[in-house]
């Protein structure tokens, strides 16, 4: 049909943390259609250790990767010959897992004679709202996951400007550590959220670090320590636990909401453009945080866009989308694609900002998102 671009069918693979995932997606004229979307979590393997164990993760990815890819292809009803490219997370993340997914993707791409697309996991999160929503560039992005907490201006594909960041722990990390302190198991985010629902958020007076300092930088390490101290002092009844979870979640939410308000004020999308505010990453699954951000956005006439819960936490659909968008934009090198790209444990979206102040890019488990 005249005026229509060629549809691109891409297999995406994600193995950078504790989810082994594969998805097939078709992109045409900027519209993404998800054809299959398989996510195998390794939660059970890591739960006894109350955190992700890199060596266990790498081994589990090696055991699960080919079956997960096969399942995604089978559910899509396609063969490798039907693909236009194979995308895999090539960083940042736990390097053992990243290597497994990347080598699986490279092998399939080479055997099928298709380009390989090296995808930055953070770019996957950054583009995840575009999977189902009407979410054109530019937009303000709050990326909140287990390894990152950043405000970024997303001007276009590959055009990221970091506006602010946590200077110590990521938000997801604070949820996980709080859950560990309170004996709630792993992963912490959903467990803390569940308990917080029945608690009194005013019961504990917890700090809101850096709240009154101008700018968009954040800090969560002190908050986590304050929770630990409060837990020691308070009797461990079910009610107190609920109150502590609610107070912690409220403190995090307040910080994110105030900083988001400030970021939205400063964000200029351009003449006649709607102000779009995206929240993405695992912590974006938190309903209280989503509701608070929705409120802040509404106050300044902005639209909050958040991926469905399934695509907030790690998944391969967002990796397939990032791969498809890169291929469509001609950002993939040569016919074989990015075969020469190696796995990167650290891979900031705004390289210049990361170089200027590297401390802001450090997170738990390397630079895991
Ligand atoms: O993006 P993600 O799936 O993975 C990486 O960090 O790579 O994010 C996982 C993080 C974990 O720290 C988890 O505790 C947090 O997101 N998380 C949540 C919720 N669901 C997941 N935090 C708060 N509330 C939730 N409902
Ligand atoms: Zn992630």
CSV table of C-alpha atoms and ligand atoms in Angstrom, one decimal:
chain,number,residue,atom,x,y,z
A,1,UNK,CA,0.0,0.0,0.0
A,2,UNK,CA,1.5,3.4,-0.8
A,3,UNK,CA,2.7,5.4,2.1
A,4,UNK,CA,2.9,2.4,4.4
A,5,UNK,CA,6.3,1.3,5.7
A,6,UNK,CA,7.3,-2.4,5.7
A,7,UNK,CA,6.2,-4.3,8.8
A,8,UNK,CA,9.2,-5.5,10.9
A,9,UNK,CA,8.8,-8.7,12.8
A,10,UNK,CA,11.3,-8.9,15.7
A,11,UNK,CA,12.2,-11.6,18.3
A,12,UNK,CA,13.3,-10.0,21.6
A,13,UNK,CA,15.2,-11.7,24.4
A,14,UNK,CA,15.6,-10.5,28.0
A,15,UNK,CA,18.0,-12.1,30.5
A,16,UNK,CA,19.6,-9.3,32.4
A,17,UNK,CA,18.3,-10.1,35.9
A,18,UNK,CA,15.9,-12.8,37.2
A,19,UNK,CA,13.4,-13.1,34.4
A,20,UNK,CA,14.1,-15.2,31.3
A,21,UNK,CA,11.8,-13.7,28.6
A,22,UNK,CA,11.2,-13.9,24.9
A,23,UNK,CA,8.6,-12.1,22.8
A,24,UNK,CA,7.7,-11.6,19.1
A,25,UNK,CA,6.5,-8.2,18.0
A,26,UNK,CA,5.5,-6.6,14.7
A,27,UNK,CA,6.0,-2.9,14.2
A,28,UNK,CA,4.4,-1.0,11.3
A,29,UNK,CA,4.2,2.7,10.9
A,30,UNK,CA,5.0,3.2,14.5
A,31,UNK,CA,2.3,0.8,15.7
A,32,UNK,CA,3.5,-2.2,17.8
A,33,UNK,CA,1.5,-5.4,17.8
A,34,UNK,CA,2.7,-8.0,20.3
A,35,UNK,CA,2.4,-11.5,18.8
A,36,UNK,CA,3.8,-13.5,21.7
A,37,UNK,CA,5.1,-12.6,25.1
A,38,UNK,CA,6.7,-15.3,27.4
A,39,UNK,CA,8.1,-14.5,30.8
A,40,UNK,CA,9.6,-17.2,33.0
A,41,UNK,CA,10.5,-15.8,36.5
A,42,UNK,CA,13.3,-17.3,38.6
A,43,UNK,CA,11.8,-16.1,41.8
A,44,UNK,CA,11.7,-19.5,43.4
A,45,UNK,CA,15.4,-20.1,42.8
A,46,UNK,CA,16.4,-16.8,44.4
A,47,UNK,CA,13.8,-16.6,47.2
A,48,UNK,CA,15.8,-18.6,49.8
A,49,UNK,CA,18.6,-16.0,49.5
A,50,UNK,CA,16.3,-13.0,49.8
A,51,UNK,CA,17.8,-11.5,46.6
A,52,UNK,CA,19.0,-12.3,43.2
A,53,UNK,CA,22.2,-14.5,43.2
A,54,UNK,CA,24.1,-13.7,40.0
A,55,UNK,CA,25.5,-17.2,39.5
A,56,UNK,CA,22.2,-18.9,40.1
A,57,UNK,CA,20.6,-16.4,37.6
A,58,UNK,CA,23.1,-17.1,34.9
A,59,UNK,CA,22.7,-20.8,35.2
A,60,UNK,CA,18.9,-20.6,35.2
A,61,UNK,CA,19.0,-18.4,32.1
A,62,UNK,CA,21.3,-20.9,30.4
A,63,UNK,CA,18.8,-23.7,31.2
A,64,UNK,CA,15.7,-21.7,30.2
A,65,UNK,CA,16.7,-19.5,27.3
A,66,UNK,CA,16.2,-21.8,24.4
A,67,UNK,CA,12.9,-23.3,25.6
A,68,UNK,CA,11.6,-19.8,26.3
A,69,UNK,CA,12.6,-18.6,22.8
A,70,UNK,CA,11.0,-21.7,21.3
A,71,UNK,CA,7.8,-21.1,23.2
A,72,UNK,CA,7.6,-17.5,22.0
A,73,UNK,CA,8.2,-18.5,18.4
A,74,UNK,CA,5.7,-21.4,18.7
A,75,UNK,CA,3.0,-19.1,20.2
A,76,UNK,CA,3.6,-16.6,17.4
A,77,UNK,CA,3.3,-19.4,14.8
A,78,UNK,CA,6.4,-18.2,13.1
A,79,UNK,CA,9.8,-19.7,12.1
A,80,UNK,CA,13.1,-17.8,12.3
A,81,UNK,CA,13.0,-17.2,8.5
A,82,UNK,CA,9.9,-15.0,9.1
A,83,UNK,CA,11.8,-12.6,11.3
A,84,UNK,CA,13.4,-9.3,10.2
A,85,UNK,CA,15.8,-9.3,13.1
A,86,UNK,CA,16.7,-10.6,16.6
A,87,UNK,CA,17.1,-8.2,19.5
A,88,UNK,CA,18.6,-9.1,22.9
A,89,UNK,CA,19.4,-7.1,26.0
A,90,UNK,CA,23.1,-6.5,25.8
A,91,UNK,CA,23.4,-4.6,29.1
A,92,UNK,CA,23.2,-3.2,31.7
A,93,UNK,CA,22.7,-6.0,34.1
A,94,UNK,CA,24.2,-9.1,35.6
A,95,UNK,CA,26.8,-10.0,33.1
A,96,UNK,CA,26.4,-13.8,33.2
A,97,UNK,CA,22.7,-13.5,32.3
A,98,UNK,CA,23.3,-10.8,29.7
A,99,UNK,CA,25.8,-13.0,28.0
A,100,UNK,CA,23.4,-16.0,27.8
A,101,UNK,CA,20.6,-13.9,26.2
A,102,UNK,CA,22.9,-12.0,23.9
A,103,UNK,CA,24.7,-15.2,22.6
A,104,UNK,CA,21.4,-16.9,22.1
A,105,UNK,CA,20.2,-13.9,20.1
A,106,UNK,CA,23.4,-13.7,18.1
A,107,UNK,CA,23.4,-17.4,17.3
A,108,UNK,CA,19.8,-17.3,16.1
A,109,UNK,CA,20.4,-14.2,14.0
A,110,UNK,CA,23.4,-15.6,12.3
A,111,UNK,CA,21.9,-19.0,11.6
A,112,UNK,CA,18.8,-17.3,10.1
A,113,UNK,CA,20.8,-14.7,8.3
A,114,UNK,CA,19.0,-11.8,10.1
A,115,UNK,CA,20.5,-8.7,11.7
A,116,UNK,CA,21.2,-8.8,15.4
A,117,UNK,CA,20.1,-5.8,17.5
A,118,UNK,CA,21.9,-5.0,20.7
A,119,UNK,CA,19.4,-3.4,23.1
A,120,UNK,CA,20.0,-1.3,26.2
A,121,UNK,CA,17.7,-2.7,28.9
A,122,UNK,CA,17.1,0.8,30.1
A,123,UNK,CA,16.0,1.9,26.6
A,124,UNK,CA,13.5,-1.1,26.8
A,125,UNK,CA,12.0,0.4,29.9
A,126,UNK,CA,12.1,3.9,28.5
A,127,UNK,CA,10.1,2.7,25.4
A,128,UNK,CA,7.8,0.3,27.3
A,129,UNK,CA,4.8,2.7,27.4
A,130,UNK,CA,4.8,2.7,23.6
A,131,UNK,CA,3.9,-1.0,23.6
A,132,UNK,CA,0.2,-0.3,23.9
A,133,UNK,CA,-0.4,3.3,24.5
A,134,UNK,CA,-0.5,6.3,22.3
A,135,UNK,CA,2.8,7.7,23.5
A,136,UNK,CA,4.8,9.7,20.9
A,137,UNK,CA,8.1,11.5,21.6
A,138,UNK,CA,8.9,13.7,23.5
A,139,UNK,CA,8.1,12.8,27.1
A,140,UNK,CA,9.3,13.1,30.6
A,141,UNK,CA,10.3,9.8,32.0
A,142,UNK,CA,10.6,8.6,35.6
A,143,UNK,CA,12.5,5.3,35.4
A,144,UNK,CA,12.1,3.4,38.7
A,145,UNK,CA,13.4,-0.1,39.0
A,146,UNK,CA,15.6,-2.3,41.2
A,147,UNK,CA,18.8,-0.7,40.0
A,148,UNK,CA,17.8,2.8,38.7
A,149,UNK,CA,15.9,5.8,39.7
A,150,UNK,CA,16.2,8.7,37.3
A,151,UNK,CA,14.3,11.5,35.6
A,152,UNK,CA,15.0,11.6,31.9
A,153,UNK,CA,13.8,13.8,29.1
A,154,UNK,CA,13.1,11.5,26.1
A,155,UNK,CA,13.3,13.6,23.0
A,156,UNK,CA,13.4,10.7,20.5
A,157,UNK,CA,14.8,7.3,20.0
A,158,UNK,CA,18.3,7.3,21.5
A,159,UNK,CA,17.9,10.9,22.6
A,160,UNK,CA,18.0,10.9,26.4
A,161,UNK,CA,18.9,13.7,28.8
A,162,UNK,CA,19.2,12.8,32.5
A,163,UNK,CA,17.6,15.5,34.6
A,164,UNK,CA,18.1,14.0,38.0
A,165,UNK,CA,18.9,10.7,39.7
A,166,UNK,CA,19.2,8.9,43.0
A,167,UNK,CA,22.6,9.5,44.6
A,168,UNK,CA,22.6,6.2,46.4
A,169,UNK,CA,20.0,3.4,46.4
A,170,UNK,CA,17.4,2.9,43.7
A,171,UNK,CA,13.7,2.9,44.8
A,172,UNK,CA,13.2,-0.8,44.1
A,173,UNK,CA,16.3,-1.5,46.1
A,174,UNK,CA,14.9,0.5,49.0
A,175,UNK,CA,11.7,-1.6,48.8
A,176,UNK,CA,13.7,-4.8,48.6
A,177,UNK,CA,15.9,-3.9,51.6
A,178,UNK,CA,13.0,-2.8,53.6
A,179,UNK,CA,11.2,-6.1,53.0
A,180,UNK,CA,14.4,-7.9,54.0
A,181,UNK,CA,14.7,-6.0,57.2
A,182,UNK,CA,11.0,-6.7,58.0
A,183,UNK,CA,11.3,-10.4,57.1
A,184,UNK,CA,8.8,-10.1,54.2
A,185,UNK,CA,10.7,-12.2,51.7
A,186,UNK,CA,11.7,-11.4,48.1
A,187,UNK,CA,11.0,-9.5,45.9
A,188,UNK,CA,10.2,-6.7,48.4
A,189,UNK,CA,8.1,-4.3,46.3
A,190,UNK,CA,4.9,-6.3,46.0
A,191,UNK,CA,5.2,-7.6,49.6
A,192,UNK,CA,5.6,-4.1,51.1
A,193,UNK,CA,2.8,-2.8,48.9
A,194,UNK,CA,0.4,-5.6,50.0
A,195,UNK,CA,1.0,-4.9,53.7
A,196,UNK,CA,1.0,-1.1,53.3
A,197,UNK,CA,-2.6,-1.3,52.1
A,198,UNK,CA,-3.9,-2.0,55.6
A,199,UNK,CA,-1.5,0.3,57.4
A,200,UNK,CA,-1.5,3.8,58.8
A,201,UNK,CA,1.0,5.9,56.7
A,202,UNK,CA,1.3,8.5,59.5
A,203,UNK,CA,2.2,6.1,62.2
A,204,UNK,CA,6.0,6.4,61.7
A,205,UNK,CA,7.7,9.7,61.1
A,206,UNK,CA,10.2,8.7,58.4
A,207,UNK,CA,12.6,11.1,56.6
A,208,UNK,CA,12.0,12.4,53.1
A,209,UNK,CA,15.7,12.8,52.0
A,210,UNK,CA,16.7,15.7,49.8
A,211,UNK,CA,13.1,16.8,49.5
A,212,UNK,CA,13.8,20.4,50.3
A,213,UNK,CA,17.0,20.5,48.3
A,214,UNK,CA,16.4,22.1,44.8
A,215,UNK,CA,16.8,20.0,41.8
A,216,UNK,CA,15.8,16.5,40.9
A,217,UNK,CA,18.3,14.3,42.7
A,218,UNK,CA,17.0,11.8,45.2
A,219,UNK,CA,18.3,9.7,48.0
A,220,UNK,CA,16.8,6.5,49.6
A,221,UNK,CA,19.6,5.0,51.6
A,222,UNK,CA,18.8,7.0,54.8
A,223,UNK,CA,15.2,6.1,54.5
A,224,UNK,CA,16.0,2.4,54.5
A,225,UNK,CA,18.2,2.8,57.6
A,226,UNK,CA,15.4,4.7,59.3
A,227,UNK,CA,13.0,1.8,58.6
A,228,UNK,CA,15.5,-0.6,60.1
A,229,UNK,CA,15.8,1.6,63.3
A,230,UNK,CA,12.1,1.9,63.6
A,231,UNK,CA,11.7,-1.8,63.2
A,232,UNK,CA,14.1,-2.4,66.1
A,233,UNK,CA,12.3,0.0,68.4
A,234,UNK,CA,8.7,-1.1,67.6
A,235,UNK,CA,7.1,-4.3,68.8
A,236,UNK,CA,6.8,-6.7,65.9
A,237,UNK,CA,3.0,-7.0,65.7
A,238,UNK,CA,1.2,-7.5,62.5
A,239,UNK,CA,-0.4,-4.0,62.8
A,240,UNK,CA,3.0,-2.3,63.4
A,241,UNK,CA,4.4,-4.0,60.4
A,242,UNK,CA,1.5,-2.8,58.3
A,243,UNK,CA,2.0,0.8,59.7
A,244,UNK,CA,5.7,0.7,59.0
A,245,UNK,CA,5.2,-0.5,55.4
A,246,UNK,CA,2.6,2.1,54.8
A,247,UNK,CA,4.8,4.9,56.3
A,248,UNK,CA,7.8,3.8,54.2
A,249,UNK,CA,5.7,3.6,51.0
A,250,UNK,CA,4.3,7.1,51.8
A,251,UNK,CA,7.8,8.5,52.3
A,252,UNK,CA,8.9,7.2,49.0
A,253,UNK,CA,5.7,8.3,47.3
A,254,UNK,CA,6.1,11.8,48.7
A,255,UNK,CA,9.6,12.2,47.4
A,256,UNK,CA,8.8,10.9,44.0
A,257,UNK,CA,5.7,13.1,43.8
A,258,UNK,CA,7.4,16.3,44.8
A,259,UNK,CA,10.3,15.7,42.4
A,260,UNK,CA,8.0,14.7,39.6
A,261,UNK,CA,6.0,18.0,40.1
A,262,UNK,CA,9.3,19.9,39.8
A,263,UNK,CA,10.4,17.9,36.8
A,264,UNK,CA,7.0,18.5,35.1
A,265,UNK,CA,7.2,22.2,35.7
A,266,UNK,CA,10.6,22.4,34.1
A,267,UNK,CA,9.8,20.0,31.2
A,268,UNK,CA,9.1,21.9,27.9
A,269,UNK,CA,7.7,19.5,25.3
A,270,UNK,CA,7.7,22.1,22.6
A,271,UNK,CA,5.2,24.4,20.9
A,272,UNK,CA,1.6,23.0,20.9
A,273,UNK,CA,2.7,19.7,22.3
A,274,UNK,CA,0.9,17.8,25.1
A,275,UNK,CA,2.9,17.3,28.3
A,276,UNK,CA,3.4,13.5,28.6
A,277,UNK,CA,4.8,12.0,31.8
A,278,UNK,CA,5.8,8.3,31.7
A,279,UNK,CA,6.6,6.2,34.7
A,280,UNK,CA,8.3,2.9,33.8
A,281,UNK,CA,10.3,0.1,35.5
A,282,UNK,CA,9.4,-2.4,38.2
A,283,UNK,CA,8.3,0.2,40.9
A,284,UNK,CA,5.9,1.7,38.4
A,285,UNK,CA,3.7,-1.4,39.2
A,286,UNK,CA,3.1,0.1,42.7
A,287,UNK,CA,-0.5,1.4,42.7
A,288,UNK,CA,0.0,4.1,45.4
A,289,UNK,CA,2.9,5.5,43.5
A,290,UNK,CA,1.0,5.5,40.2
A,291,UNK,CA,-1.9,7.2,41.9
A,292,UNK,CA,0.3,9.9,43.4
A,293,UNK,CA,2.0,10.6,40.1
A,294,UNK,CA,-1.4,10.6,38.3
A,295,UNK,CA,-2.4,13.4,40.7
A,296,UNK,CA,0.7,15.4,40.2
A,297,UNK,CA,0.4,15.1,36.4
A,298,UNK,CA,-3.2,16.2,36.5
A,299,UNK,CA,-2.3,19.3,38.6
A,300,UNK,CA,-0.1,20.7,35.8
A,301,UNK,CA,-2.3,19.5,32.9
A,302,UNK,CA,0.0,16.6,32.0
A,303,UNK,CA,-1.0,13.1,31.0
A,304,UNK,CA,0.5,10.2,33.0
A,305,UNK,CA,1.3,7.1,30.9
A,306,UNK,CA,2.3,3.9,32.6
A,307,UNK,CA,2.7,0.5,31.0
A,308,UNK,CA,0.4,-2.3,32.1
A,309,UNK,CA,1.8,-4.1,35.2
A,310,UNK,CA,3.2,-7.0,33.2
A,311,UNK,CA,5.4,-4.6,31.2
A,312,UNK,CA,6.6,-2.5,34.2
A,313,UNK,CA,8.7,-5.4,35.5
A,314,UNK,CA,11.3,-7.0,33.2
A,315,UNK,CA,9.9,-8.5,30.0
A,316,UNK,CA,11.1,-9.2,26.4
A,317,UNK,CA,8.2,-7.3,24.7
A,318,UNK,CA,10.0,-4.0,25.5
A,319,UNK,CA,13.3,-5.4,24.2
A,320,UNK,CA,11.6,-6.5,20.9
A,321,UNK,CA,10.1,-3.0,20.6
A,322,UNK,CA,13.4,-1.2,21.2
A,323,UNK,CA,15.0,-3.5,18.6
A,324,UNK,CA,12.2,-2.9,16.1
A,325,UNK,CA,12.4,0.8,16.5
A,326,UNK,CA,16.2,0.8,16.2
A,327,UNK,CA,16.0,-1.3,13.0
A,328,UNK,CA,13.2,0.9,11.5
A,329,UNK,CA,15.3,4.0,12.3
A,330,UNK,CA,18.4,2.6,10.6
A,331,UNK,CA,20.3,2.6,13.9
A,332,UNK,CA,21.6,-0.9,13.4
A,333,UNK,CA,25.0,-1.3,11.8
A,334,UNK,CA,25.2,-3.3,8.6
A,335,UNK,CA,23.4,-6.4,7.4
A,336,UNK,CA,24.6,-8.6,10.3
A,337,UNK,CA,23.6,-5.8,12.7
A,338,UNK,CA,25.3,-5.4,16.0
A,339,UNK,CA,27.2,-8.7,16.1
A,340,UNK,CA,30.4,-6.9,17.1
A,341,UNK,CA,28.8,-5.4,20.2
A,342,UNK,CA,29.8,-6.9,23.5
A,343,UNK,CA,27.9,-7.3,26.7
A,344,UNK,CA,28.0,-4.2,28.9
A,345,UNK,CA,27.5,-4.4,32.7
A,346,UNK,CA,27.0,-0.6,32.7
A,347,UNK,CA,25.3,1.2,29.9
A,348,UNK,CA,23.8,4.6,30.9
A,349,UNK,CA,21.1,6.2,28.6
A,350,UNK,CA,22.7,9.6,28.9
A,351,UNK,CA,26.4,8.8,28.4
A,352,UNK,CA,27.6,12.4,28.7
A,353,UNK,CA,25.8,12.9,32.1
A,354,UNK,CA,27.1,9.6,33.4
A,355,UNK,CA,30.7,10.5,32.5
A,356,UNK,CA,30.3,13.9,34.2
A,357,UNK,CA,29.0,12.4,37.4
A,358,UNK,CA,29.4,8.6,37.5
A,359,UNK,CA,28.3,8.2,41.1
A,360,UNK,CA,24.7,8.8,39.9
A,361,UNK,CA,24.8,5.7,37.7
A,362,UNK,CA,25.8,3.2,40.3
A,363,UNK,CA,23.1,0.9,41.6
A,364,UNK,CA,22.8,-2.4,43.2
A,365,UNK,CA,24.2,-5.4,41.2
A,366,UNK,CA,26.2,-3.2,38.9
A,367,UNK,CA,24.0,-0.9,36.9
A,368,UNK,CA,21.0,-3.2,36.9
A,369,UNK,CA,17.8,-1.6,35.9
B,1,LIG,O1,12.5,-3.3,36.4
B,1,LIG,P1,12.5,-4.5,37.3
B,1,LIG,O2,11.6,-5.6,37.0
B,1,LIG,O3,13.9,-5.2,37.3
B,1,LIG,C1,15.1,-4.7,37.6
B,1,LIG,O4,15.4,-4.0,38.6
B,1,LIG,O5,15.9,-5.0,36.7
B,1,LIG,O6,12.3,-3.9,38.8
B,1,LIG,C2,12.3,-4.8,39.9
B,1,LIG,C3,12.1,-3.9,41.1
B,1,LIG,C4,12.4,-4.7,42.4
B,1,LIG,O7,13.2,-3.9,43.2
B,1,LIG,C5,11.0,-4.8,43.0
B,1,LIG,O8,10.9,-4.9,44.4
B,1,LIG,C6,10.3,-3.6,42.4
B,1,LIG,O9,10.8,-3.4,41.1
B,1,LIG,N1,8.8,-3.7,42.4
B,1,LIG,C7,8.0,-3.0,43.1
B,1,LIG,C8,6.7,-3.5,42.8
B,1,LIG,N2,6.8,-4.5,41.9
B,1,LIG,C9,8.1,-4.6,41.7
B,1,LIG,N3,8.2,-2.0,44.0
B,1,LIG,C10,7.1,-1.4,44.6
B,1,LIG,N4,5.9,-1.9,44.4
B,1,LIG,C11,5.6,-2.9,43.5
B,1,LIG,N5,4.3,-3.3,43.4
B,2,LIG,ZN1,14.6,-3.8,34.5
